mmCIF file of N, CA and C in Angstrom:
data_model
loop_
_atom_site.group_PDB
_atom_site.id
_atom_site.type_symbol
_atom_site.label_atom_id
_atom_site.label_comp_id
_atom_site.label_asym_id
_atom_site.label_seq_id
_atom_site.Cartn_x
_atom_site.Cartn_y
_atom_site.Cartn_z
ATOM 1 N N UNK A 1 -210.291 -14.642 -95.592
ATOM 2 C CA UNK A 1 -209.748 -15.493 -96.615
ATOM 3 C C UNK A 1 -210.585 -15.465 -97.894
ATOM 4 N N UNK A 2 -211.880 -15.219 -97.748
ATOM 5 C CA UNK A 2 -212.739 -15.212 -98.925
ATOM 6 C C UNK A 2 -212.439 -14.029 -99.826
ATOM 7 N N UNK A 3 -211.782 -12.970 -99.287
ATOM 8 C CA UNK A 3 -211.510 -11.790 -100.089
ATOM 9 C C UNK A 3 -210.342 -12.002 -101.027
ATOM 10 N N UNK A 4 -209.445 -12.926 -100.722
ATOM 11 C CA UNK A 4 -208.260 -13.136 -101.545
ATOM 12 C C UNK A 4 -208.611 -13.494 -102.984
ATOM 13 N N UNK A 5 -209.510 -14.458 -103.242
ATOM 14 C CA UNK A 5 -209.855 -14.739 -104.648
ATOM 15 C C UNK A 5 -210.520 -13.556 -105.341
ATOM 16 N N UNK A 6 -211.326 -12.796 -104.611
ATOM 17 C CA UNK A 6 -211.984 -11.635 -105.221
ATOM 18 C C UNK A 6 -210.947 -10.586 -105.585
ATOM 19 N N UNK A 7 -210.028 -10.318 -104.664
ATOM 20 C CA UNK A 7 -208.985 -9.320 -104.933
ATOM 21 C C UNK A 7 -208.112 -9.761 -106.099
ATOM 22 N N UNK A 8 -207.763 -11.044 -106.150
ATOM 23 C CA UNK A 8 -206.938 -11.543 -107.246
ATOM 24 C C UNK A 8 -207.657 -11.399 -108.581
ATOM 25 N N UNK A 9 -208.942 -11.688 -108.604
ATOM 26 C CA UNK A 9 -209.716 -11.549 -109.840
ATOM 27 C C UNK A 9 -209.785 -10.090 -110.277
ATOM 28 N N UNK A 10 -209.977 -9.189 -109.317
ATOM 29 C CA UNK A 10 -210.017 -7.769 -109.655
ATOM 30 C C UNK A 10 -208.689 -7.292 -110.224
ATOM 31 N N UNK A 11 -207.597 -7.716 -109.605
ATOM 32 C CA UNK A 11 -206.279 -7.287 -110.073
ATOM 33 C C UNK A 11 -206.006 -7.815 -111.465
ATOM 34 N N UNK A 12 -206.302 -9.082 -111.687
ATOM 35 C CA UNK A 12 -206.056 -9.667 -113.005
ATOM 36 C C UNK A 12 -206.942 -9.028 -114.065
ATOM 37 N N UNK A 13 -208.195 -8.783 -113.738
ATOM 38 C CA UNK A 13 -209.090 -8.186 -114.731
ATOM 39 C C UNK A 13 -208.756 -6.726 -114.984
ATOM 40 N N UNK A 14 -208.177 -6.040 -113.999
ATOM 41 C CA UNK A 14 -207.865 -4.620 -114.159
ATOM 42 C C UNK A 14 -206.765 -4.384 -115.165
ATOM 43 N N UNK A 15 -205.891 -5.334 -115.368
ATOM 44 C CA UNK A 15 -204.756 -5.138 -116.265
ATOM 45 C C UNK A 15 -204.992 -5.743 -117.637
ATOM 46 N N UNK A 16 -206.202 -6.172 -117.906
ATOM 47 C CA UNK A 16 -206.494 -6.730 -119.217
ATOM 48 C C UNK A 16 -206.591 -5.608 -120.239
ATOM 49 N N UNK A 17 -206.632 -5.971 -121.491
ATOM 50 C CA UNK A 17 -206.704 -4.955 -122.539
ATOM 51 C C UNK A 17 -208.120 -4.440 -122.744
ATOM 52 N N UNK A 18 -209.120 -5.200 -122.342
ATOM 53 C CA UNK A 18 -210.504 -4.763 -122.504
ATOM 54 C C UNK A 18 -210.952 -4.008 -121.257
ATOM 55 N N UNK A 19 -211.748 -2.931 -121.410
ATOM 56 C CA UNK A 19 -212.236 -2.211 -120.243
ATOM 57 C C UNK A 19 -213.047 -3.134 -119.347
ATOM 58 N N UNK A 20 -212.882 -2.973 -118.061
ATOM 59 C CA UNK A 20 -213.564 -3.798 -117.082
ATOM 60 C C UNK A 20 -214.399 -2.896 -116.190
ATOM 61 N N UNK A 21 -215.631 -3.295 -115.922
ATOM 62 C CA UNK A 21 -216.442 -2.505 -115.009
ATOM 63 C C UNK A 21 -216.135 -2.950 -113.588
ATOM 64 N N UNK A 22 -216.338 -2.033 -112.648
ATOM 65 C CA UNK A 22 -216.100 -2.333 -111.247
ATOM 66 C C UNK A 22 -217.412 -2.762 -110.627
ATOM 67 N N UNK A 23 -217.378 -3.866 -109.875
ATOM 68 C CA UNK A 23 -218.560 -4.386 -109.217
ATOM 69 C C UNK A 23 -219.108 -3.336 -108.254
ATOM 70 N N UNK A 24 -220.419 -3.174 -108.219
ATOM 71 C CA UNK A 24 -221.041 -2.134 -107.416
ATOM 72 C C UNK A 24 -220.917 -2.376 -105.921
ATOM 73 N N UNK A 25 -220.838 -3.605 -105.503
ATOM 74 C CA UNK A 25 -220.718 -3.916 -104.085
ATOM 75 C C UNK A 25 -219.780 -5.096 -103.920
ATOM 76 N N UNK A 26 -219.192 -5.183 -102.768
ATOM 77 C CA UNK A 26 -218.358 -6.325 -102.437
ATOM 78 C C UNK A 26 -219.042 -7.082 -101.307
ATOM 79 N N UNK A 27 -219.914 -8.035 -101.644
ATOM 80 C CA UNK A 27 -220.655 -8.746 -100.602
ATOM 81 C C UNK A 27 -219.738 -9.414 -99.580
ATOM 82 N N UNK A 28 -218.604 -9.943 -100.008
ATOM 83 C CA UNK A 28 -217.708 -10.617 -99.071
ATOM 84 C C UNK A 28 -217.161 -9.636 -98.047
ATOM 85 N N UNK A 29 -216.758 -8.449 -98.486
ATOM 86 C CA UNK A 29 -216.228 -7.447 -97.560
ATOM 87 C C UNK A 29 -217.324 -6.949 -96.627
ATOM 88 N N UNK A 30 -218.524 -6.733 -97.171
ATOM 89 C CA UNK A 30 -219.632 -6.280 -96.333
ATOM 90 C C UNK A 30 -220.025 -7.350 -95.324
ATOM 91 N N UNK A 31 -220.016 -8.601 -95.764
ATOM 92 C CA UNK A 31 -220.368 -9.711 -94.883
ATOM 93 C C UNK A 31 -219.382 -9.793 -93.730
ATOM 94 N N UNK A 32 -218.079 -9.640 -94.038
ATOM 95 C CA UNK A 32 -217.069 -9.700 -93.004
ATOM 96 C C UNK A 32 -217.259 -8.558 -92.013
ATOM 97 N N UNK A 33 -217.514 -7.354 -92.494
ATOM 98 C CA UNK A 33 -217.701 -6.204 -91.614
ATOM 99 C C UNK A 33 -218.909 -6.406 -90.717
ATOM 100 N N UNK A 34 -219.987 -6.946 -91.272
ATOM 101 C CA UNK A 34 -221.196 -7.171 -90.479
ATOM 102 C C UNK A 34 -220.957 -8.237 -89.429
ATOM 103 N N UNK A 35 -220.233 -9.285 -89.790
ATOM 104 C CA UNK A 35 -219.983 -10.360 -88.843
ATOM 105 C C UNK A 35 -219.103 -9.890 -87.696
ATOM 106 N N UNK A 36 -218.302 -8.841 -87.930
ATOM 107 C CA UNK A 36 -217.464 -8.291 -86.874
ATOM 108 C C UNK A 36 -218.232 -7.274 -86.035
ATOM 109 N N UNK A 37 -219.505 -7.071 -86.340
ATOM 110 C CA UNK A 37 -220.324 -6.147 -85.585
ATOM 111 C C UNK A 37 -220.054 -4.689 -85.925
ATOM 112 N N UNK A 38 -219.505 -4.415 -87.091
ATOM 113 C CA UNK A 38 -219.178 -3.047 -87.478
ATOM 114 C C UNK A 38 -220.450 -2.289 -87.808
ATOM 115 N N UNK A 39 -220.798 -1.362 -86.948
ATOM 116 C CA UNK A 39 -221.940 -0.498 -87.202
ATOM 117 C C UNK A 39 -221.579 0.956 -86.887
ATOM 118 N N UNK A 40 -220.346 1.204 -86.529
ATOM 119 C CA UNK A 40 -219.901 2.575 -86.270
ATOM 120 C C UNK A 40 -219.952 3.352 -87.576
ATOM 121 N N UNK A 41 -220.071 4.666 -87.473
ATOM 122 C CA UNK A 41 -220.133 5.502 -88.668
ATOM 123 C C UNK A 41 -219.316 6.766 -88.441
ATOM 124 N N UNK A 42 -218.936 7.388 -89.538
ATOM 125 C CA UNK A 42 -218.246 8.670 -89.489
ATOM 126 C C UNK A 42 -219.297 9.768 -89.318
ATOM 127 N N UNK A 43 -218.914 10.935 -88.771
ATOM 128 C CA UNK A 43 -219.891 12.010 -88.557
ATOM 129 C C UNK A 43 -220.147 12.847 -89.819
ATOM 130 N N UNK A 44 -220.361 12.180 -90.941
ATOM 131 C CA UNK A 44 -220.643 12.872 -92.201
ATOM 132 C C UNK A 44 -221.648 12.025 -92.983
ATOM 133 N N UNK A 45 -222.549 12.704 -93.673
ATOM 134 C CA UNK A 45 -223.546 11.984 -94.464
ATOM 135 C C UNK A 45 -222.961 11.620 -95.826
ATOM 136 N N UNK A 46 -223.548 10.633 -96.441
ATOM 137 C CA UNK A 46 -223.138 10.231 -97.783
ATOM 138 C C UNK A 46 -223.298 11.361 -98.780
ATOM 139 N N UNK A 47 -224.369 12.129 -98.662
ATOM 140 C CA UNK A 47 -224.597 13.266 -99.572
ATOM 141 C C UNK A 47 -223.490 14.309 -99.432
ATOM 142 N N UNK A 48 -223.112 14.629 -98.182
ATOM 143 C CA UNK A 48 -222.048 15.606 -97.965
ATOM 144 C C UNK A 48 -220.711 15.103 -98.514
ATOM 145 N N UNK A 49 -220.443 13.814 -98.354
ATOM 146 C CA UNK A 49 -219.205 13.252 -98.877
ATOM 147 C C UNK A 49 -219.199 13.310 -100.407
ATOM 148 N N UNK A 50 -220.328 13.010 -101.047
ATOM 149 C CA UNK A 50 -220.395 13.063 -102.511
ATOM 150 C C UNK A 50 -220.162 14.474 -103.030
ATOM 151 N N UNK A 51 -220.655 15.489 -102.324
ATOM 152 C CA UNK A 51 -220.408 16.874 -102.717
ATOM 153 C C UNK A 51 -218.912 17.173 -102.598
ATOM 154 N N UNK A 52 -218.276 16.693 -101.552
ATOM 155 C CA UNK A 52 -216.862 16.952 -101.317
ATOM 156 C C UNK A 52 -215.925 16.299 -102.310
ATOM 157 N N UNK A 53 -216.274 15.122 -102.810
ATOM 158 C CA UNK A 53 -215.368 14.420 -103.720
ATOM 159 C C UNK A 53 -215.322 15.055 -105.104
ATOM 160 N N UNK A 54 -216.233 15.967 -105.389
ATOM 161 C CA UNK A 54 -216.230 16.644 -106.690
ATOM 162 C C UNK A 54 -214.911 17.385 -106.912
ATOM 163 N N UNK A 55 -214.297 17.881 -105.853
ATOM 164 C CA UNK A 55 -213.055 18.625 -105.974
ATOM 165 C C UNK A 55 -211.800 17.770 -105.945
ATOM 166 N N UNK A 56 -211.931 16.463 -105.962
ATOM 167 C CA UNK A 56 -210.769 15.580 -105.914
ATOM 168 C C UNK A 56 -209.917 15.707 -107.170
ATOM 169 N N UNK A 57 -208.645 15.346 -107.036
ATOM 170 C CA UNK A 57 -207.743 15.269 -108.181
ATOM 171 C C UNK A 57 -207.957 13.949 -108.899
ATOM 172 N N UNK A 58 -207.220 13.775 -110.009
ATOM 173 C CA UNK A 58 -207.348 12.540 -110.763
ATOM 174 C C UNK A 58 -207.000 11.339 -109.893
ATOM 175 N N UNK A 59 -207.527 10.216 -110.067
ATOM 176 C CA UNK A 59 -208.414 9.802 -111.162
ATOM 177 C C UNK A 59 -209.898 10.007 -110.871
ATOM 178 N N UNK A 60 -210.208 10.797 -109.832
ATOM 179 C CA UNK A 60 -211.603 11.002 -109.448
ATOM 180 C C UNK A 60 -212.059 12.429 -109.674
ATOM 181 N N UNK A 61 -211.456 13.139 -110.610
ATOM 182 C CA UNK A 61 -211.805 14.553 -110.775
ATOM 183 C C UNK A 61 -212.999 14.739 -111.703
ATOM 184 N N UNK A 62 -213.711 15.829 -111.436
ATOM 185 C CA UNK A 62 -214.849 16.176 -112.284
ATOM 186 C C UNK A 62 -216.079 15.351 -111.987
ATOM 187 N N UNK A 63 -217.006 15.448 -112.894
ATOM 188 C CA UNK A 63 -218.264 14.709 -112.776
ATOM 189 C C UNK A 63 -218.035 13.247 -113.140
ATOM 190 N N UNK A 64 -218.594 12.313 -112.349
ATOM 191 C CA UNK A 64 -218.419 10.901 -112.693
ATOM 192 C C UNK A 64 -219.060 10.564 -114.034
ATOM 193 N N UNK A 65 -218.460 9.609 -114.741
ATOM 194 C CA UNK A 65 -219.011 9.147 -116.013
ATOM 195 C C UNK A 65 -220.303 8.362 -115.787
ATOM 196 N N UNK A 66 -220.411 7.747 -114.607
ATOM 197 C CA UNK A 66 -221.583 6.928 -114.290
ATOM 198 C C UNK A 66 -221.760 6.908 -112.775
ATOM 199 N N UNK A 67 -222.996 6.909 -112.326
ATOM 200 C CA UNK A 67 -223.283 6.841 -110.898
ATOM 201 C C UNK A 67 -224.443 5.893 -110.674
ATOM 202 N N UNK A 68 -224.286 4.991 -109.707
ATOM 203 C CA UNK A 68 -225.375 4.082 -109.361
ATOM 204 C C UNK A 68 -225.516 4.045 -107.848
ATOM 205 N N UNK A 69 -226.735 3.845 -107.400
ATOM 206 C CA UNK A 69 -227.018 3.656 -105.975
ATOM 207 C C UNK A 69 -227.885 2.421 -105.834
ATOM 208 N N UNK A 70 -227.512 1.576 -104.896
ATOM 209 C CA UNK A 70 -228.289 0.372 -104.627
ATOM 210 C C UNK A 70 -228.463 0.229 -103.129
ATOM 211 N N UNK A 71 -229.517 -0.448 -102.755
ATOM 212 C CA UNK A 71 -229.761 -0.709 -101.339
ATOM 213 C C UNK A 71 -228.781 -1.764 -100.878
ATOM 214 N N UNK A 72 -228.182 -1.534 -99.726
ATOM 215 C CA UNK A 72 -227.272 -2.498 -99.114
ATOM 216 C C UNK A 72 -228.101 -3.335 -98.149
ATOM 217 N N UNK A 73 -228.461 -4.541 -98.571
ATOM 218 C CA UNK A 73 -229.317 -5.401 -97.761
ATOM 219 C C UNK A 73 -228.684 -5.768 -96.428
ATOM 220 N N UNK A 74 -227.379 -5.742 -96.349
ATOM 221 C CA UNK A 74 -226.683 -6.101 -95.123
ATOM 222 C C UNK A 74 -226.933 -5.081 -94.013
ATOM 223 N N UNK A 75 -226.826 -3.797 -94.340
ATOM 224 C CA UNK A 75 -226.965 -2.754 -93.316
ATOM 225 C C UNK A 75 -228.312 -2.038 -93.380
ATOM 226 N N UNK A 76 -229.033 -2.179 -94.474
ATOM 227 C CA UNK A 76 -230.264 -1.433 -94.660
ATOM 228 C C UNK A 76 -230.012 -0.038 -95.203
ATOM 229 N N UNK A 77 -228.744 0.294 -95.415
ATOM 230 C CA UNK A 77 -228.365 1.594 -95.953
ATOM 231 C C UNK A 77 -228.226 1.540 -97.459
ATOM 232 N N UNK A 78 -227.329 2.362 -97.973
ATOM 233 C CA UNK A 78 -227.132 2.450 -99.420
ATOM 234 C C UNK A 78 -225.664 2.272 -99.780
ATOM 235 N N UNK A 79 -225.438 1.847 -101.003
ATOM 236 C CA UNK A 79 -224.109 1.787 -101.593
ATOM 237 C C UNK A 79 -224.169 2.622 -102.867
ATOM 238 N N UNK A 80 -223.360 3.670 -102.917
ATOM 239 C CA UNK A 80 -223.336 4.544 -104.087
ATOM 240 C C UNK A 80 -221.975 4.445 -104.737
ATOM 241 N N UNK A 81 -221.950 4.144 -106.028
ATOM 242 C CA UNK A 81 -220.721 4.006 -106.793
ATOM 243 C C UNK A 81 -220.621 5.158 -107.777
ATOM 244 N N UNK A 82 -219.518 5.906 -107.666
ATOM 245 C CA UNK A 82 -219.206 6.969 -108.617
ATOM 246 C C UNK A 82 -218.081 6.447 -109.492
ATOM 247 N N UNK A 83 -218.335 6.273 -110.787
ATOM 248 C CA UNK A 83 -217.363 5.669 -111.692
ATOM 249 C C UNK A 83 -216.791 6.735 -112.620
ATOM 250 N N UNK A 84 -215.470 6.815 -112.627
ATOM 251 C CA UNK A 84 -214.723 7.750 -113.467
ATOM 252 C C UNK A 84 -213.959 6.948 -114.512
ATOM 253 N N UNK A 85 -213.452 7.577 -115.562
ATOM 254 C CA UNK A 85 -212.723 6.832 -116.588
ATOM 255 C C UNK A 85 -211.514 6.044 -116.058
ATOM 256 N N UNK A 86 -210.856 6.541 -115.004
ATOM 257 C CA UNK A 86 -209.652 5.861 -114.508
ATOM 258 C C UNK A 86 -209.754 5.463 -113.043
ATOM 259 N N UNK A 87 -210.963 5.413 -112.489
ATOM 260 C CA UNK A 87 -211.103 5.026 -111.087
ATOM 261 C C UNK A 87 -212.551 5.052 -110.647
ATOM 262 N N UNK A 88 -212.757 4.846 -109.344
ATOM 263 C CA UNK A 88 -214.113 4.835 -108.800
ATOM 264 C C UNK A 88 -214.076 5.157 -107.311
ATOM 265 N N UNK A 89 -215.198 5.619 -106.796
ATOM 266 C CA UNK A 89 -215.392 5.839 -105.373
ATOM 267 C C UNK A 89 -216.696 5.145 -105.007
ATOM 268 N N UNK A 90 -216.646 4.295 -103.979
ATOM 269 C CA UNK A 90 -217.831 3.594 -103.500
ATOM 270 C C UNK A 90 -218.097 4.068 -102.074
ATOM 271 N N UNK A 91 -219.267 4.645 -101.836
ATOM 272 C CA UNK A 91 -219.634 5.197 -100.535
ATOM 273 C C UNK A 91 -220.751 4.339 -99.945
ATOM 274 N N UNK A 92 -220.507 3.787 -98.755
ATOM 275 C CA UNK A 92 -221.486 2.954 -98.068
ATOM 276 C C UNK A 92 -222.070 3.739 -96.897
ATOM 277 N N UNK A 93 -223.389 3.797 -96.814
ATOM 278 C CA UNK A 93 -224.049 4.511 -95.727
ATOM 279 C C UNK A 93 -224.982 3.586 -94.961
ATOM 280 N N UNK A 94 -225.220 3.949 -93.707
ATOM 281 C CA UNK A 94 -226.187 3.260 -92.861
ATOM 282 C C UNK A 94 -227.579 3.834 -93.138
ATOM 283 N N UNK A 95 -228.634 3.244 -92.581
ATOM 284 C CA UNK A 95 -229.982 3.765 -92.837
ATOM 285 C C UNK A 95 -230.164 5.240 -92.474
ATOM 286 N N UNK A 96 -229.386 5.755 -91.504
ATOM 287 C CA UNK A 96 -229.512 7.172 -91.136
ATOM 288 C C UNK A 96 -228.748 8.097 -92.083
ATOM 289 N N UNK A 97 -228.086 7.519 -93.108
ATOM 290 C CA UNK A 97 -227.374 8.313 -94.100
ATOM 291 C C UNK A 97 -225.919 8.579 -93.775
ATOM 292 N N UNK A 98 -225.456 8.170 -92.580
ATOM 293 C CA UNK A 98 -224.060 8.389 -92.197
ATOM 294 C C UNK A 98 -223.153 7.362 -92.886
ATOM 295 N N UNK A 99 -221.969 7.816 -93.273
ATOM 296 C CA UNK A 99 -220.993 6.969 -93.975
ATOM 297 C C UNK A 99 -220.312 6.036 -92.988
ATOM 298 N N UNK A 100 -220.243 4.743 -93.334
ATOM 299 C CA UNK A 100 -219.513 3.793 -92.499
ATOM 300 C C UNK A 100 -218.315 3.187 -93.246
ATOM 301 N N UNK A 101 -218.302 3.316 -94.568
ATOM 302 C CA UNK A 101 -217.179 2.776 -95.343
ATOM 303 C C UNK A 101 -217.063 3.559 -96.645
ATOM 304 N N UNK A 102 -215.798 3.781 -97.069
ATOM 305 C CA UNK A 102 -215.514 4.409 -98.355
ATOM 306 C C UNK A 102 -214.443 3.566 -99.035
ATOM 307 N N UNK A 103 -214.653 3.273 -100.299
ATOM 308 C CA UNK A 103 -213.658 2.519 -101.074
ATOM 309 C C UNK A 103 -213.228 3.381 -102.255
ATOM 310 N N UNK A 104 -211.925 3.620 -102.345
ATOM 311 C CA UNK A 104 -211.342 4.348 -103.477
ATOM 312 C C UNK A 104 -210.651 3.340 -104.381
ATOM 313 N N UNK A 105 -210.883 3.448 -105.675
ATOM 314 C CA UNK A 105 -210.245 2.574 -106.658
ATOM 315 C C UNK A 105 -209.506 3.450 -107.649
ATOM 316 N N UNK A 106 -208.204 3.221 -107.776
ATOM 317 C CA UNK A 106 -207.395 3.920 -108.775
ATOM 318 C C UNK A 106 -206.989 2.895 -109.813
ATOM 319 N N UNK A 107 -207.346 3.144 -111.064
ATOM 320 C CA UNK A 107 -207.087 2.197 -112.140
ATOM 321 C C UNK A 107 -208.357 1.447 -112.494
ATOM 322 N N UNK A 108 -208.529 1.212 -113.762
ATOM 323 C CA UNK A 108 -209.712 0.490 -114.234
ATOM 324 C C UNK A 108 -209.472 0.098 -115.677
ATOM 325 N N UNK A 109 -209.984 -1.040 -116.054
ATOM 326 C CA UNK A 109 -209.791 -1.496 -117.431
ATOM 327 C C UNK A 109 -208.319 -1.681 -117.739
ATOM 328 N N UNK A 110 -207.819 -1.007 -118.762
ATOM 329 C CA UNK A 110 -206.408 -1.149 -119.127
ATOM 330 C C UNK A 110 -205.550 -0.045 -118.505
ATOM 331 N N UNK A 111 -206.099 0.699 -117.569
ATOM 332 C CA UNK A 111 -205.361 1.788 -116.913
ATOM 333 C C UNK A 111 -204.975 1.363 -115.511
ATOM 334 N N UNK A 112 -203.675 1.288 -115.250
ATOM 335 C CA UNK A 112 -203.210 0.970 -113.908
ATOM 336 C C UNK A 112 -203.314 2.204 -113.029
ATOM 337 N N UNK A 113 -203.547 1.989 -111.734
ATOM 338 C CA UNK A 113 -203.657 3.079 -110.784
ATOM 339 C C UNK A 113 -202.295 3.521 -110.283
ATOM 340 N N UNK A 114 -202.255 4.704 -109.719
ATOM 341 C CA UNK A 114 -201.029 5.286 -109.193
ATOM 342 C C UNK A 114 -201.076 5.283 -107.666
ATOM 343 N N UNK A 115 -200.010 4.781 -107.022
ATOM 344 C CA UNK A 115 -199.946 4.768 -105.558
ATOM 345 C C UNK A 115 -200.013 6.185 -104.979
ATOM 346 N N UNK A 116 -199.283 7.176 -105.545
ATOM 347 C CA UNK A 116 -199.405 8.532 -105.007
ATOM 348 C C UNK A 116 -200.820 9.100 -105.130
ATOM 349 N N UNK A 117 -201.502 8.813 -106.230
ATOM 350 C CA UNK A 117 -202.890 9.266 -106.386
ATOM 351 C C UNK A 117 -203.767 8.665 -105.290
ATOM 352 N N UNK A 118 -203.602 7.364 -105.035
ATOM 353 C CA UNK A 118 -204.402 6.686 -104.021
ATOM 354 C C UNK A 118 -204.109 7.265 -102.642
ATOM 355 N N UNK A 119 -202.845 7.510 -102.331
ATOM 356 C CA UNK A 119 -202.471 8.085 -101.033
ATOM 357 C C UNK A 119 -203.098 9.461 -100.836
ATOM 358 N N UNK A 120 -203.057 10.312 -101.875
ATOM 359 C CA UNK A 120 -203.668 11.639 -101.786
ATOM 360 C C UNK A 120 -205.182 11.527 -101.603
ATOM 361 N N UNK A 121 -205.801 10.575 -102.308
ATOM 362 C CA UNK A 121 -207.241 10.368 -102.182
ATOM 363 C C UNK A 121 -207.629 9.921 -100.786
ATOM 364 N N UNK A 122 -206.850 8.992 -100.210
ATOM 365 C CA UNK A 122 -207.126 8.513 -98.851
ATOM 366 C C UNK A 122 -207.014 9.673 -97.862
ATOM 367 N N UNK A 123 -205.986 10.484 -97.991
ATOM 368 C CA UNK A 123 -205.814 11.623 -97.078
ATOM 369 C C UNK A 123 -206.967 12.620 -97.214
ATOM 370 N N UNK A 124 -207.413 12.887 -98.436
ATOM 371 C CA UNK A 124 -208.538 13.803 -98.657
ATOM 372 C C UNK A 124 -209.818 13.254 -98.030
ATOM 373 N N UNK A 125 -210.056 11.950 -98.183
ATOM 374 C CA UNK A 125 -211.251 11.334 -97.595
ATOM 375 C C UNK A 125 -211.160 11.389 -96.073
ATOM 376 N N UNK A 126 -209.997 11.079 -95.508
ATOM 377 C CA UNK A 126 -209.835 11.135 -94.048
ATOM 378 C C UNK A 126 -210.185 12.523 -93.508
ATOM 379 N N UNK A 127 -209.742 13.571 -94.191
ATOM 380 C CA UNK A 127 -210.054 14.934 -93.745
ATOM 381 C C UNK A 127 -211.557 15.200 -93.800
ATOM 382 N N UNK A 128 -212.212 14.716 -94.846
ATOM 383 C CA UNK A 128 -213.650 14.922 -94.980
ATOM 384 C C UNK A 128 -214.437 14.124 -93.952
ATOM 385 N N UNK A 129 -213.926 12.951 -93.562
ATOM 386 C CA UNK A 129 -214.631 12.105 -92.606
ATOM 387 C C UNK A 129 -214.581 12.676 -91.192
ATOM 388 N N UNK A 130 -213.700 13.622 -90.951
ATOM 389 C CA UNK A 130 -213.606 14.354 -89.690
ATOM 390 C C UNK A 130 -213.184 13.507 -88.494
ATOM 391 N N UNK A 131 -212.642 12.337 -88.738
ATOM 392 C CA UNK A 131 -212.180 11.476 -87.663
ATOM 393 C C UNK A 131 -211.250 10.423 -88.234
ATOM 394 N N UNK A 132 -210.495 9.801 -87.405
ATOM 395 C CA UNK A 132 -209.603 8.726 -87.856
ATOM 396 C C UNK A 132 -210.421 7.456 -88.060
ATOM 397 N N UNK A 133 -210.220 6.790 -89.182
ATOM 398 C CA UNK A 133 -210.909 5.511 -89.386
ATOM 399 C C UNK A 133 -210.296 4.441 -88.495
ATOM 400 N N UNK A 134 -211.068 3.418 -88.193
ATOM 401 C CA UNK A 134 -210.531 2.315 -87.403
ATOM 402 C C UNK A 134 -209.658 1.418 -88.267
ATOM 403 N N UNK A 135 -209.981 1.349 -89.563
ATOM 404 C CA UNK A 135 -209.207 0.494 -90.474
ATOM 405 C C UNK A 135 -209.073 1.147 -91.832
ATOM 406 N N UNK A 136 -207.891 1.021 -92.410
ATOM 407 C CA UNK A 136 -207.657 1.398 -93.803
ATOM 408 C C UNK A 136 -206.924 0.224 -94.427
ATOM 409 N N UNK A 137 -207.553 -0.429 -95.371
ATOM 410 C CA UNK A 137 -206.933 -1.556 -96.061
ATOM 411 C C UNK A 137 -206.522 -1.109 -97.449
ATOM 412 N N UNK A 138 -205.288 -1.412 -97.817
ATOM 413 C CA UNK A 138 -204.786 -1.060 -99.147
ATOM 414 C C UNK A 138 -204.482 -2.328 -99.919
ATOM 415 N N UNK A 139 -204.874 -2.352 -101.172
ATOM 416 C CA UNK A 139 -204.538 -3.439 -102.083
ATOM 417 C C UNK A 139 -203.665 -2.832 -103.157
ATOM 418 N N UNK A 140 -202.463 -3.384 -103.328
ATOM 419 C CA UNK A 140 -201.522 -2.833 -104.286
ATOM 420 C C UNK A 140 -201.445 -3.753 -105.492
ATOM 421 N N UNK A 141 -201.250 -3.197 -106.635
ATOM 422 C CA UNK A 141 -201.171 -3.922 -107.888
ATOM 423 C C UNK A 141 -201.567 -2.970 -108.992
ATOM 424 N N UNK A 142 -201.948 -3.484 -110.122
ATOM 425 C CA UNK A 142 -202.378 -2.620 -111.221
ATOM 426 C C UNK A 142 -203.631 -1.846 -110.802
ATOM 427 N N UNK A 143 -204.576 -2.540 -110.182
ATOM 428 C CA UNK A 143 -205.768 -1.923 -109.648
ATOM 429 C C UNK A 143 -205.497 -1.651 -108.173
ATOM 430 N N UNK A 144 -205.440 -0.386 -107.785
ATOM 431 C CA UNK A 144 -205.122 -0.023 -106.407
ATOM 432 C C UNK A 144 -206.422 0.348 -105.685
ATOM 433 N N UNK A 145 -206.637 -0.284 -104.534
ATOM 434 C CA UNK A 145 -207.880 -0.096 -103.799
ATOM 435 C C UNK A 145 -207.558 0.277 -102.349
ATOM 436 N N UNK A 146 -208.226 1.287 -101.839
ATOM 437 C CA UNK A 146 -208.147 1.656 -100.427
ATOM 438 C C UNK A 146 -209.551 1.587 -99.856
ATOM 439 N N UNK A 147 -209.729 0.835 -98.778
ATOM 440 C CA UNK A 147 -211.016 0.739 -98.108
ATOM 441 C C UNK A 147 -210.865 1.362 -96.730
ATOM 442 N N UNK A 148 -211.674 2.370 -96.455
ATOM 443 C CA UNK A 148 -211.622 3.106 -95.194
ATOM 444 C C UNK A 148 -212.911 2.782 -94.435
ATOM 445 N N UNK A 149 -212.782 2.202 -93.258
ATOM 446 C CA UNK A 149 -213.926 1.750 -92.488
ATOM 447 C C UNK A 149 -213.959 2.419 -91.120
ATOM 448 N N UNK A 150 -215.158 2.830 -90.693
ATOM 449 C CA UNK A 150 -215.321 3.463 -89.371
ATOM 450 C C UNK A 150 -215.049 2.457 -88.281
#
């Protein structure tokens, strides 16, 4: 329930006329995953996934405009955000470097995301993760978000 206000704020801010930055981490989503005991990971490292996303189609194509990495205090791993002009990819890793969550964002600022773009991105990430995720959550609206969790 705590995610609903955050998602609503993201959707409303995504369709504004001024560019909006995407928050580097979603503490509420991470908190929920930790409370559910989610510690499973995909058999791919965060570094390997970052190399693979370079070949993605829009809105994640080419070199990111900005990249940040922060320590994820919840898992002891890292959260890496790749920000593109019209979207973002957030890769969450455990301390051993294995990916446990990937968040794709299509749309940012005054640019709405495309559902077909998000679907293609989710399928590309699933292939790279080499296994079926346990959960894929989609948020539809101007800002389209897919969260893929091991």
